[in-house]
Short mmCIF file of C-alpha atoms in Angstrom, two decimals:
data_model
loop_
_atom_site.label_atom_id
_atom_site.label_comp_id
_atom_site.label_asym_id
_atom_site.label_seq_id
_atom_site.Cartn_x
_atom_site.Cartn_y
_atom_site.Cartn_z
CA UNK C 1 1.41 28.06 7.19
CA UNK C 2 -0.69 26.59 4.08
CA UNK C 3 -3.74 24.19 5.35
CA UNK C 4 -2.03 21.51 3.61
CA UNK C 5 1.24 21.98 5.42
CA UNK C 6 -0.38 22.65 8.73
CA UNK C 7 -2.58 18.94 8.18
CA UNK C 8 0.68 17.14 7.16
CA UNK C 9 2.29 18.35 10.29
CA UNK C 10 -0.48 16.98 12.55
CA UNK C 11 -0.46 14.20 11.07
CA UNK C 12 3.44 13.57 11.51
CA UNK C 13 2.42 14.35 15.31
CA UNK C 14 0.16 11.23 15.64
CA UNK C 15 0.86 8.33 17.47
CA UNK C 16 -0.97 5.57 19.20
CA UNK C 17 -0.38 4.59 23.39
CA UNK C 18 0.70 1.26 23.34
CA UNK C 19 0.11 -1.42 25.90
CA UNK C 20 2.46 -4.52 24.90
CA UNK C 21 2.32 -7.71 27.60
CA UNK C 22 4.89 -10.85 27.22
CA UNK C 23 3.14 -13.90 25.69
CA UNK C 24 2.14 -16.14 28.17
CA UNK C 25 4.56 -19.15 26.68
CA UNK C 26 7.82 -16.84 27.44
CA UNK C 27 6.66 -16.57 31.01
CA UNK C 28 8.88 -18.99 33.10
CA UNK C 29 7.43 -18.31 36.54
CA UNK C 30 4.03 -18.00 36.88
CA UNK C 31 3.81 -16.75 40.07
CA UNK C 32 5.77 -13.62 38.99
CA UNK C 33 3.40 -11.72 37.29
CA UNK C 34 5.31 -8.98 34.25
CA UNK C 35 4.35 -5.72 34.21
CA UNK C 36 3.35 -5.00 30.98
CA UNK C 37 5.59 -1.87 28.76
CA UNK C 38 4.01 0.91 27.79
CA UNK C 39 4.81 2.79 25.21
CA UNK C 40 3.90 5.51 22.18
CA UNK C 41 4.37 4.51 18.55
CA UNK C 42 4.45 7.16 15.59
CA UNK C 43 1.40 6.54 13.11
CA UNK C 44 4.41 6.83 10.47
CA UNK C 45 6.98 4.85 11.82
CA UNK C 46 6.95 1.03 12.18
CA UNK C 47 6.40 -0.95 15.24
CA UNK C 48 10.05 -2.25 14.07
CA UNK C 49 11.48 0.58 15.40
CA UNK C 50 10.58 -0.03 18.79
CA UNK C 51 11.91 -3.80 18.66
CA UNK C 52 14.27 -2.93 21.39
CA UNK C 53 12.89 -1.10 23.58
CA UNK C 54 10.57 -4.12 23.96
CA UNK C 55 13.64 -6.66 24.50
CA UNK C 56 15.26 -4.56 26.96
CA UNK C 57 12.31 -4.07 28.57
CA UNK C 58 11.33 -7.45 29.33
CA UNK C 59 15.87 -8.13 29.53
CA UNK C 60 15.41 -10.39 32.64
CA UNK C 61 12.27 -12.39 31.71
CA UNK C 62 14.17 -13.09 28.37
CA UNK C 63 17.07 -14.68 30.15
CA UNK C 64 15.03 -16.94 32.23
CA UNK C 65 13.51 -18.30 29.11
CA UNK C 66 17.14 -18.10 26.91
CA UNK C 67 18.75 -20.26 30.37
CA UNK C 68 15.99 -23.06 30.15
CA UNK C 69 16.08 -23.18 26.33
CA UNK C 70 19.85 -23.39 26.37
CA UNK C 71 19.70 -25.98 23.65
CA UNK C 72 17.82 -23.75 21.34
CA UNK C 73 20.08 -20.37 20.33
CA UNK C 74 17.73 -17.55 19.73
CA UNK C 75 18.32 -14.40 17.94
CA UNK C 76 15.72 -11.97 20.18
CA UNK C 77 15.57 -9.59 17.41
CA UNK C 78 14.95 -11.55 14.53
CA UNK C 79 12.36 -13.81 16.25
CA UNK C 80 10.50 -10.83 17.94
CA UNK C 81 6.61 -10.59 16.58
CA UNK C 82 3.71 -8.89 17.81
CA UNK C 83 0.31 -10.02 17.93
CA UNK C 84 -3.39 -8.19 18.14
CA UNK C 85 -6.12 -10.41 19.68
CA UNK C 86 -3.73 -13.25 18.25
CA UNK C 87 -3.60 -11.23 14.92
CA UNK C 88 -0.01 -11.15 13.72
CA UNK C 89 0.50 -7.68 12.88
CA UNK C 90 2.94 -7.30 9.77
CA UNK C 91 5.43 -4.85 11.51
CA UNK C 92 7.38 -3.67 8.61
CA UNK C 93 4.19 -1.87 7.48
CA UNK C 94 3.07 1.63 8.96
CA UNK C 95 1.78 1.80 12.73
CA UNK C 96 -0.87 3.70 11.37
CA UNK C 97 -1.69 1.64 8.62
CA UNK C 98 -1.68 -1.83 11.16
CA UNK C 99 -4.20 -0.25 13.09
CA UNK C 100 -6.77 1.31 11.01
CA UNK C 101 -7.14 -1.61 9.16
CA UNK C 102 -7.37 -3.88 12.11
CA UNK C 103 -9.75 -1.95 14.69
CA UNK C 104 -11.42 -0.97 11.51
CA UNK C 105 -12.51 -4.39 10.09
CA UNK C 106 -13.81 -4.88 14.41
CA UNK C 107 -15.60 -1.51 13.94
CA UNK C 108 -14.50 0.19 16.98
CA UNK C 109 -11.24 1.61 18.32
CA UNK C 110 -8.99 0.23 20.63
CA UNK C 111 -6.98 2.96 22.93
CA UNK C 112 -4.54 2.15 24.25
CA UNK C 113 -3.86 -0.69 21.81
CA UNK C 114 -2.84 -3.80 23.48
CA UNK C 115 -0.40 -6.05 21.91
CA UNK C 116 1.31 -9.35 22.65
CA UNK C 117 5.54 -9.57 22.06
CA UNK C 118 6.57 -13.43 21.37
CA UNK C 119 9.62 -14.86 20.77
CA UNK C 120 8.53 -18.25 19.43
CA UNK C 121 6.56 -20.02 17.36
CA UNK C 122 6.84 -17.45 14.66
CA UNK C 123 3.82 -17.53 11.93
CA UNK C 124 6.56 -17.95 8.74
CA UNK C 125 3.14 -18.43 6.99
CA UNK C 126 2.17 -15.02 7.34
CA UNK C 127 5.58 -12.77 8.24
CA UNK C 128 8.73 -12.68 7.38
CA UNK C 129 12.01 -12.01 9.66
CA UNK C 130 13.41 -9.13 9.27
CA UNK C 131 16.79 -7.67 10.96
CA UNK C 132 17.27 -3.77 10.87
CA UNK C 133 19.47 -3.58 7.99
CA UNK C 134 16.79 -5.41 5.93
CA UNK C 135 14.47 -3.46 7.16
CA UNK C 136 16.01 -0.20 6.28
CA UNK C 137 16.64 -1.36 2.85
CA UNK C 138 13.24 -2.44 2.45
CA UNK C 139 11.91 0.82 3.27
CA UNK C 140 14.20 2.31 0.73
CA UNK C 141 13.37 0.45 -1.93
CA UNK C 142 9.47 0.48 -1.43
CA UNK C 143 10.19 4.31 -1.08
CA UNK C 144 12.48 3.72 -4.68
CA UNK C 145 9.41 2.01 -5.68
CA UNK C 146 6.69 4.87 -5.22
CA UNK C 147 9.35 7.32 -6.99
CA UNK C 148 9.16 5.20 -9.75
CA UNK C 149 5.66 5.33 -10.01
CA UNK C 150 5.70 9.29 -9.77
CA UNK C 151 7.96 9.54 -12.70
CA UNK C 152 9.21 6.18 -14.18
CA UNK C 153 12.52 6.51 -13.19
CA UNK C 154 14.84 6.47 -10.26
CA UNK C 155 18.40 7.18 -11.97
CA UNK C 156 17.68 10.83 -10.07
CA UNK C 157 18.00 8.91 -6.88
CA UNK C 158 20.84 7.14 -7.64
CA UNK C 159 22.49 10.09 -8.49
CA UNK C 160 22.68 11.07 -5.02
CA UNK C 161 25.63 10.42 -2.56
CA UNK C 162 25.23 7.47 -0.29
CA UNK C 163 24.57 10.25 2.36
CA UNK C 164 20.91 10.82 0.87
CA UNK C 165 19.98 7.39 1.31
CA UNK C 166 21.13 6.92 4.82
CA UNK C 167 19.65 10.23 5.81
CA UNK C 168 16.41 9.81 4.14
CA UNK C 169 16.04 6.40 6.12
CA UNK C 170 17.11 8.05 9.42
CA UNK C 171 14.45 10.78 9.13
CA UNK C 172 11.52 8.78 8.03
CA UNK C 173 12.18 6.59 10.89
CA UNK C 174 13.04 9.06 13.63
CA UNK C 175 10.00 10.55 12.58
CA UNK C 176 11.79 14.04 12.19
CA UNK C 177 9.24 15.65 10.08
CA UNK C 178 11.12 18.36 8.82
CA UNK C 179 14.28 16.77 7.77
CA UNK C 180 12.71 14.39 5.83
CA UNK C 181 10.65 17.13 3.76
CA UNK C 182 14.11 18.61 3.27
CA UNK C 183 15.60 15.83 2.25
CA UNK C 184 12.37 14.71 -0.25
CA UNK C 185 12.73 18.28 -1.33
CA UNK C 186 15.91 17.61 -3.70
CA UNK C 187 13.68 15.11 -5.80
CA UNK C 188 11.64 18.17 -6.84
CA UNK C 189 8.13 16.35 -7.22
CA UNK C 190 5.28 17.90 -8.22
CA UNK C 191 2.71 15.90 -7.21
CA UNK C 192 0.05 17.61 -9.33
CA UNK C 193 1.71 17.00 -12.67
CA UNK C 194 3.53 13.62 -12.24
CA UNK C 195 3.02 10.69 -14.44
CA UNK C 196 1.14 9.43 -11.48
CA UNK C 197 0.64 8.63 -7.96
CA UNK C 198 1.69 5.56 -5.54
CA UNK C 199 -1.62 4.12 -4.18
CA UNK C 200 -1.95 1.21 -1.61
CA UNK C 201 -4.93 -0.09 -0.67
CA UNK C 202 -6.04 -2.80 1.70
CA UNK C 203 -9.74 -3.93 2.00
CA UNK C 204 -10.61 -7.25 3.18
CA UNK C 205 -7.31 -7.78 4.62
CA UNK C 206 -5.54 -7.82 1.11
CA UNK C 207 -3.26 -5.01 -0.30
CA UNK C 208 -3.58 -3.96 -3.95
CA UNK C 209 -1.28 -1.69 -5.27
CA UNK C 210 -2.17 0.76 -8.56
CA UNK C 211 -1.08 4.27 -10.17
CA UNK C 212 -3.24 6.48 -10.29
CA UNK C 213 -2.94 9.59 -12.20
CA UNK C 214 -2.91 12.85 -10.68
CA UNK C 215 -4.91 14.44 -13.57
CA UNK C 216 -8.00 13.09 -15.98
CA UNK C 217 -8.60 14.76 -19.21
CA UNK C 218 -7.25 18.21 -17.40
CA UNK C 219 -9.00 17.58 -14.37
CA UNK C 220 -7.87 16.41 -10.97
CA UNK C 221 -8.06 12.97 -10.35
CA UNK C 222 -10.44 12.81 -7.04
CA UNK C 223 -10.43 10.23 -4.46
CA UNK C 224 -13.32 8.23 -5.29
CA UNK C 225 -12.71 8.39 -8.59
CA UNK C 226 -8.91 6.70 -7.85
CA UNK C 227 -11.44 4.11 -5.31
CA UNK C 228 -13.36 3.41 -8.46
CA UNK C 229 -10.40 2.37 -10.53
CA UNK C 230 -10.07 0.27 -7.53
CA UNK C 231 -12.94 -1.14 -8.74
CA UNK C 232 -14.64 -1.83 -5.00
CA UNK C 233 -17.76 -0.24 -5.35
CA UNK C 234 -18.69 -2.99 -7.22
CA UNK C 235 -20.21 -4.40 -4.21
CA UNK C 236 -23.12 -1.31 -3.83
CA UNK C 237 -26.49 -1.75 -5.32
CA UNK C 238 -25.66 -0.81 -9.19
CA UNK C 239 -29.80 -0.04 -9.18
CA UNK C 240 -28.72 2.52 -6.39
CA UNK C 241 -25.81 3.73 -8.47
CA UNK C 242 -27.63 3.70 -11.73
CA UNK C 243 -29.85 6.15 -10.50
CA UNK C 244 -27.70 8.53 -8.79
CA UNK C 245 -26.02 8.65 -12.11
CA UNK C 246 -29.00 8.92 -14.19
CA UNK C 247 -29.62 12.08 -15.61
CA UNK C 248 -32.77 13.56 -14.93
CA UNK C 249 -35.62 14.08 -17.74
CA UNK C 250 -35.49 17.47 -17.36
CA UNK C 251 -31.53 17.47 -18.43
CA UNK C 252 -32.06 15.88 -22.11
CA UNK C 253 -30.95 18.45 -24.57
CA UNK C 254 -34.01 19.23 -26.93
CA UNK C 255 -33.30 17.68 -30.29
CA UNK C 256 -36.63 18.07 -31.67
CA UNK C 257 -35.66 19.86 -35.26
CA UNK C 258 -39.11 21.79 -35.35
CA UNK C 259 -38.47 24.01 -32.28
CA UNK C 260 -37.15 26.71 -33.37
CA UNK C 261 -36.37 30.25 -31.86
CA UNK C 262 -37.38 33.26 -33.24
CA UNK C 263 -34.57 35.24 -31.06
CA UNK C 264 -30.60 34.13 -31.19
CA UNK C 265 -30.52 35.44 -27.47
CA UNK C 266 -33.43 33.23 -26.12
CA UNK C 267 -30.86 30.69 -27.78
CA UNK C 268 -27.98 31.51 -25.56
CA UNK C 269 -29.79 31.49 -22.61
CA UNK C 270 -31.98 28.74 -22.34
CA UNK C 271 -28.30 26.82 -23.50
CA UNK C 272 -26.57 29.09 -20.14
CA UNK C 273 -29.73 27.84 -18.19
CA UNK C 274 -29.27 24.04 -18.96
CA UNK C 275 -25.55 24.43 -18.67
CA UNK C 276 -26.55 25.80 -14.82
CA UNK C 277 -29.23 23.03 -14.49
CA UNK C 278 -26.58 20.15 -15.95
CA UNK C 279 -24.30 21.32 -13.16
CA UNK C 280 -26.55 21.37 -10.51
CA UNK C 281 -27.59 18.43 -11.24
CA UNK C 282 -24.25 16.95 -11.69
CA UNK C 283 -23.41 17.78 -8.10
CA UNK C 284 -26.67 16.86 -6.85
CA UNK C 285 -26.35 12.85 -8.43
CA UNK C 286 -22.37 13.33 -6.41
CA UNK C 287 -23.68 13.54 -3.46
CA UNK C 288 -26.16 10.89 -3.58
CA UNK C 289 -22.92 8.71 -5.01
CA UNK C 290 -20.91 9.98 -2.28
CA UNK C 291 -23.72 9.37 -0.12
CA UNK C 292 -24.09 5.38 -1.43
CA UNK C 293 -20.49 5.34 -0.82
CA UNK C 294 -20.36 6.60 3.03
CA UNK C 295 -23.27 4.53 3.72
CA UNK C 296 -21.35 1.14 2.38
CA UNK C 297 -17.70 1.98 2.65
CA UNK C 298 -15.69 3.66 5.68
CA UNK C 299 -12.48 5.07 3.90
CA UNK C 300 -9.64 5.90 6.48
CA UNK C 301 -6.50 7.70 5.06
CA UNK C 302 -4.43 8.13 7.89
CA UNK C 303 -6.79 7.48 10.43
CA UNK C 304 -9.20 10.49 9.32
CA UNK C 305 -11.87 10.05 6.65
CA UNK C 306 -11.05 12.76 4.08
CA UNK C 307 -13.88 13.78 1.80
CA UNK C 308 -14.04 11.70 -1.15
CA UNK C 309 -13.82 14.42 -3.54
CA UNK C 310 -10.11 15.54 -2.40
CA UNK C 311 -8.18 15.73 -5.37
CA UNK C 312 -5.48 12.61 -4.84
CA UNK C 313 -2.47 14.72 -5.60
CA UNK C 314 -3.02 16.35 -2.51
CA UNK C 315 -3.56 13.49 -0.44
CA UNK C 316 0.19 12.63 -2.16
CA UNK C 317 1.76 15.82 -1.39
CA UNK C 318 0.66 15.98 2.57
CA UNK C 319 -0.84 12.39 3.62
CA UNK C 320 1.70 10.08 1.95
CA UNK C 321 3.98 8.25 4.25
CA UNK C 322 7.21 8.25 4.56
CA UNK C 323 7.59 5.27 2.09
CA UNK C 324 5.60 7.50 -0.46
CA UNK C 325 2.81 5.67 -0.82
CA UNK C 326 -0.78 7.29 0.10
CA UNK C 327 -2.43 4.19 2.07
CA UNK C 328 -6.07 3.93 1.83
CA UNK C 329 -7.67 1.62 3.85
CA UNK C 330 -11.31 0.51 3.17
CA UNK C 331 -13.59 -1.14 5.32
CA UNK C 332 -17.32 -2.45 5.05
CA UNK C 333 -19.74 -0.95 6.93
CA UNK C 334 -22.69 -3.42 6.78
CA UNK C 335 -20.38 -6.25 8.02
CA UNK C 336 -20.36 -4.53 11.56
CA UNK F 1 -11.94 -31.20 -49.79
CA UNK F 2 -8.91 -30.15 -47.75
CA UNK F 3 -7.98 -30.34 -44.54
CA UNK F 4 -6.87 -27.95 -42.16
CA UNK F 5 -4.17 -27.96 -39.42
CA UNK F 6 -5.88 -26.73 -36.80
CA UNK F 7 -3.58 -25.33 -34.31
CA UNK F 8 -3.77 -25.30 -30.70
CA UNK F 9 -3.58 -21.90 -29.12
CA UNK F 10 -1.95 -22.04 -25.37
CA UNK F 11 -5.10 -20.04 -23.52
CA UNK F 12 -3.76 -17.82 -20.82
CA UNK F 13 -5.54 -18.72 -17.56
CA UNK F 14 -6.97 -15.73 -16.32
CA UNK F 15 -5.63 -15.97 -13.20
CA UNK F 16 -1.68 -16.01 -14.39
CA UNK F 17 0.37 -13.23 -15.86
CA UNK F 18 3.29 -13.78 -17.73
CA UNK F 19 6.45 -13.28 -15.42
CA UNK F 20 10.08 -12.84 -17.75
CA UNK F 21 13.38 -13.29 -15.84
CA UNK F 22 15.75 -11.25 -16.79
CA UNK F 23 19.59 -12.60 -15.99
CA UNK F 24 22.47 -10.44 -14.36
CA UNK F 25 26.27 -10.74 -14.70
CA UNK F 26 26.86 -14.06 -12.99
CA UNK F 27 23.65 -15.78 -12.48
CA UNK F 28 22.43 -19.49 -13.80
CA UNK F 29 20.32 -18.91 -16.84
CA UNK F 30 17.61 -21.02 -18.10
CA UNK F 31 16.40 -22.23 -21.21
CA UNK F 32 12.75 -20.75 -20.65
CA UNK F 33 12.58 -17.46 -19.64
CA UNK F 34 8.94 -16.53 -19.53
CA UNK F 35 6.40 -18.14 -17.39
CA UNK F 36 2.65 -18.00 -16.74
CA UNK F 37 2.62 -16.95 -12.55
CA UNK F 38 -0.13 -17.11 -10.48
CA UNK F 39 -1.22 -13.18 -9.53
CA UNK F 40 -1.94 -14.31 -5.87
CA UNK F 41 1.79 -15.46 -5.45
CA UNK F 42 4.27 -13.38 -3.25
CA UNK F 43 7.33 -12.65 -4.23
CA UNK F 44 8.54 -14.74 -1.21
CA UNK F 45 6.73 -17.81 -3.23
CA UNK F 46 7.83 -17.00 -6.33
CA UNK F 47 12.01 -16.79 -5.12
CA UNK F 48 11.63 -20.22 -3.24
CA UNK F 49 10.09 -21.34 -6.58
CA UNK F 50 12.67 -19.89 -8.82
CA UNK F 51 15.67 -20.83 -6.86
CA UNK F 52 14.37 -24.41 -7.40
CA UNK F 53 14.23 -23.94 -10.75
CA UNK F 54 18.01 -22.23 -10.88
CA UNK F 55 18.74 -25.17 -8.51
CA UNK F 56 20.55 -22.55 -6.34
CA UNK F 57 22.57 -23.95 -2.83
CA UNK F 58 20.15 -22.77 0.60
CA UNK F 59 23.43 -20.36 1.59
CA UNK F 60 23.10 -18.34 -2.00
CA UNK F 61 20.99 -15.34 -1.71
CA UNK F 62 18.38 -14.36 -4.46
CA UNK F 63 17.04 -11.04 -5.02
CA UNK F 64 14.69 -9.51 -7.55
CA UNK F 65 14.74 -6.29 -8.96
CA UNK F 66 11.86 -4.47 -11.02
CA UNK F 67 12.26 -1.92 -13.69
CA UNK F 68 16.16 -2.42 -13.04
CA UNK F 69 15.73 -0.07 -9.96
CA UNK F 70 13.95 -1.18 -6.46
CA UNK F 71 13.96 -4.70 -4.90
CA UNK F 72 9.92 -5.55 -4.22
CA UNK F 73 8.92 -6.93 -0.65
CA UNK F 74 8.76 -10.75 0.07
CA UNK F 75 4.83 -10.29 0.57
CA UNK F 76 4.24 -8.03 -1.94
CA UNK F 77 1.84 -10.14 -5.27
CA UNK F 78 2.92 -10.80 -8.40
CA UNK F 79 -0.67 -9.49 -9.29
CA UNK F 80 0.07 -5.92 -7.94
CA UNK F 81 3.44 -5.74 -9.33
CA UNK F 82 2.11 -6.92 -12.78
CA UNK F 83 -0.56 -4.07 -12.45
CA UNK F 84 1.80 -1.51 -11.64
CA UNK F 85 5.16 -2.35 -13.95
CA UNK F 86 4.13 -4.87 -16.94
CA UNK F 87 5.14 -3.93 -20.41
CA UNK F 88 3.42 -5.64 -23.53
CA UNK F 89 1.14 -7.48 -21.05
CA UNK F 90 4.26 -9.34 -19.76
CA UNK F 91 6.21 -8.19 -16.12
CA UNK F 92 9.79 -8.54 -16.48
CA UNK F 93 11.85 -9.08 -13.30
CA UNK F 94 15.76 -9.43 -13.35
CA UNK F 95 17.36 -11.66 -10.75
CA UNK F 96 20.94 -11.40 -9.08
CA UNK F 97 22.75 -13.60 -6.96
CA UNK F 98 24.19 -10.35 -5.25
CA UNK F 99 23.26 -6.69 -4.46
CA UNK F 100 22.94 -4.92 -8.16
CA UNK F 101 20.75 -2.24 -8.02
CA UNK F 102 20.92 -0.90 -4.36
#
């Protein structure tokens, strides 16, 4: 199996414990204390998917509160939301994605993660309801979405039987790895030479969205060059950046009209030697960005922080989710 | 000595982007088509303010569609939409009263 492949599958294998308690306002009887469901959640799949499970779960708790709220008809499903340390967490994005970006802005990890179902008071402000057939078509068109960004089209897609659609959703939210590949395998993408890529990224709790080409004058596009056009490194020291992209005195090309050389060879290899040096050098100011970077920035692509000179096609090809979309999430690292 | 017209030029404020509705079969149109948007709206924001404007009954449904091919999220911005899918520095969204492009 290819390293690629063999990450991708790990990564399909992840899943955060889950500890989720009944908010205190649903509890009817206080003396009865709920035990609290536990619970794993696929980094891929949505904490929608488990919407269920948590109402029949806490079934006879529920009822309590539906028989004194007779007046009031609620629809368990649609009113369902989950909450972090009183966060609302926006449900119909990735399980991964919720919770690097949340335990990452707190700077420390939170296993298992402990979560809060209500069933009222829901924050319209920040979430929207949602029932299961929305939410399946909203996964299929922010997965339509990303294709478009790949290739600027999706009439391929719609040239597919009805079949593709449903089966696609199924697998992506089943979480059955290998079906979905199949499935993603009759687009035919080549990730390295698309038009370009579907990036997400949320830093500062906002999500910006941007293509980013796979390739750059015939090179790979590489991750921090895709953060760049992200434009959040804006925020480092530009005297610290400045210098790390300096290049040293020792790298200026002699210009100087009167030095000549008596021997064509001497020619070619002081030119091989500063071609070495310019590379060295070139590598050597990298690291010092990369450096500048790490020490400002912790970037989490899901939940592991790949080097930042991974070419982004690949991150497309094996870290995407399901939706298509690689999601990088950025947090500060001074603000801990 | 003459004088000259001098003609006011509509600034774009730097914080809008020109949003263009597109009409389907069957939909209200409007006189104006193109608008200066906010980035930072939603798209949620930007259907409760366009069904206002199509003066659309609470029980009709509204749904955008970009590029004629995927229906964006409620919460998704006008801003990252604009970035992603604008043409000629305007981002063209068609509306339908009913499922279109599915």
């Amino acid at each position: 199996m290819q390293q690629g492949e063999e990450i991708q599958k790990l990564i399909w294998e992840g899943s955060i414990p889950l500890i989720i308690n009944l908010g205190e306002e649903m509890l009817t009887n206080n003396k009865k204390k709920i035990q609290p469901f536990y619970t794993m959640s696929s980094r891929m799949s949505y904490l929608f998917t488990i919407s269920q499970d948590i109402i029949n779960y806490f079934e006879d708790a529920l009822k309590e509160f539906i028989e004194k709220n007779s007046d009031k008809a609620i629809d368990l499903e649609k009113n369902l939301w989950l909450d972090f340390n009183k966060i609302p967490l926006k449900w119909y994005q990735p399980t991964g994605v919720l919770y690097d970006t949340i335990t990452g802005e707190m700077g420390k990890k939170f296993l298992p993660w402990e979560l809060t179902a209500h069933f009222t008071s829901f924050p319209d402000n920040i979430l929207f309801k949602i029932s299961q057939a929305e939410m399946e078509q909203l996964f299929f068109h922010s997965f339509k979405e990303s294709c478009f960004l790949l290739c600027g089209s999706t009439a391929y897609i719609d040239k597919f039987n009805p079949l593709f659609q449903s089966e696609l959703i199924k697998n992506a939210f089943l979480i059955n790895q290998k079906e979905y590949i199949s499935s993603l395998s009759q687009l035919g993408f080549d990730y390295k030479n698309e038009k370009s890529l579907a990036t997400r990224l949320i830093y500062q709790g906002k999500l910006r969205q941007l293509p980013i080409s796979p390739q750059n004058d015939g090179e790979e596009t590489l991750l921090y060059q895709a953060l760049e056009k992200y434009g959040i490194f804006k925020k480092i020291d530009n005297q610290q950046l400045l210098k790390s992209d300096s290049k040293p005195e020792a790298l200026s090309i002699e210009t100087d009209e009167s030095s000549q050389f008596e021997n064509q060879n001497e020619i070619q290899n002081e030119n091989e030697n500063q071609s070495e040096n310019q590379e060295k050098n070139d590598e050597i100011n990298l690291i010092e960005k990369f450096e500048n970077i790490q020490q400002n920035f912790q970037i989490v692509i899901q939940g592991i922080m790949p080097p930042l000179d991974t070419p982004c096609w690949w991150l497309a090809e094996y870290c995407k989710h399901p939706d298509g979309f690689i999601y990088i999430i950025v947090n500060d690292r001074k603000n801990r | 000595m003459s004088t000259q017209k001098q003609r006011k030029k509509k600034v774009q404020d730097p914080n809008n982007v020109i949003v263009k509705f597109i009409p389907t079969a069957g939909v209200p149109l409007t006189k104006i088509t193109k608008f200066q948007i906010k980035k930072e709206w939603t798209i949620g924001q930007l259907s409760t303010w366009w069904r206002s404007k199509l003066k659309l009954d609470e029980n009709q449904s509204l749904l955008f569609y970009i590029q004629q091919s995927f229906s964006p999220s409620l919460d998704e911005t006008v801003e990252n939409l604009y970035n992603c899918f604008q043409a000629g520095n305007i981002l063209s969204i068609s509306y339908a009263l009913s499922v279109t492009w599915g």
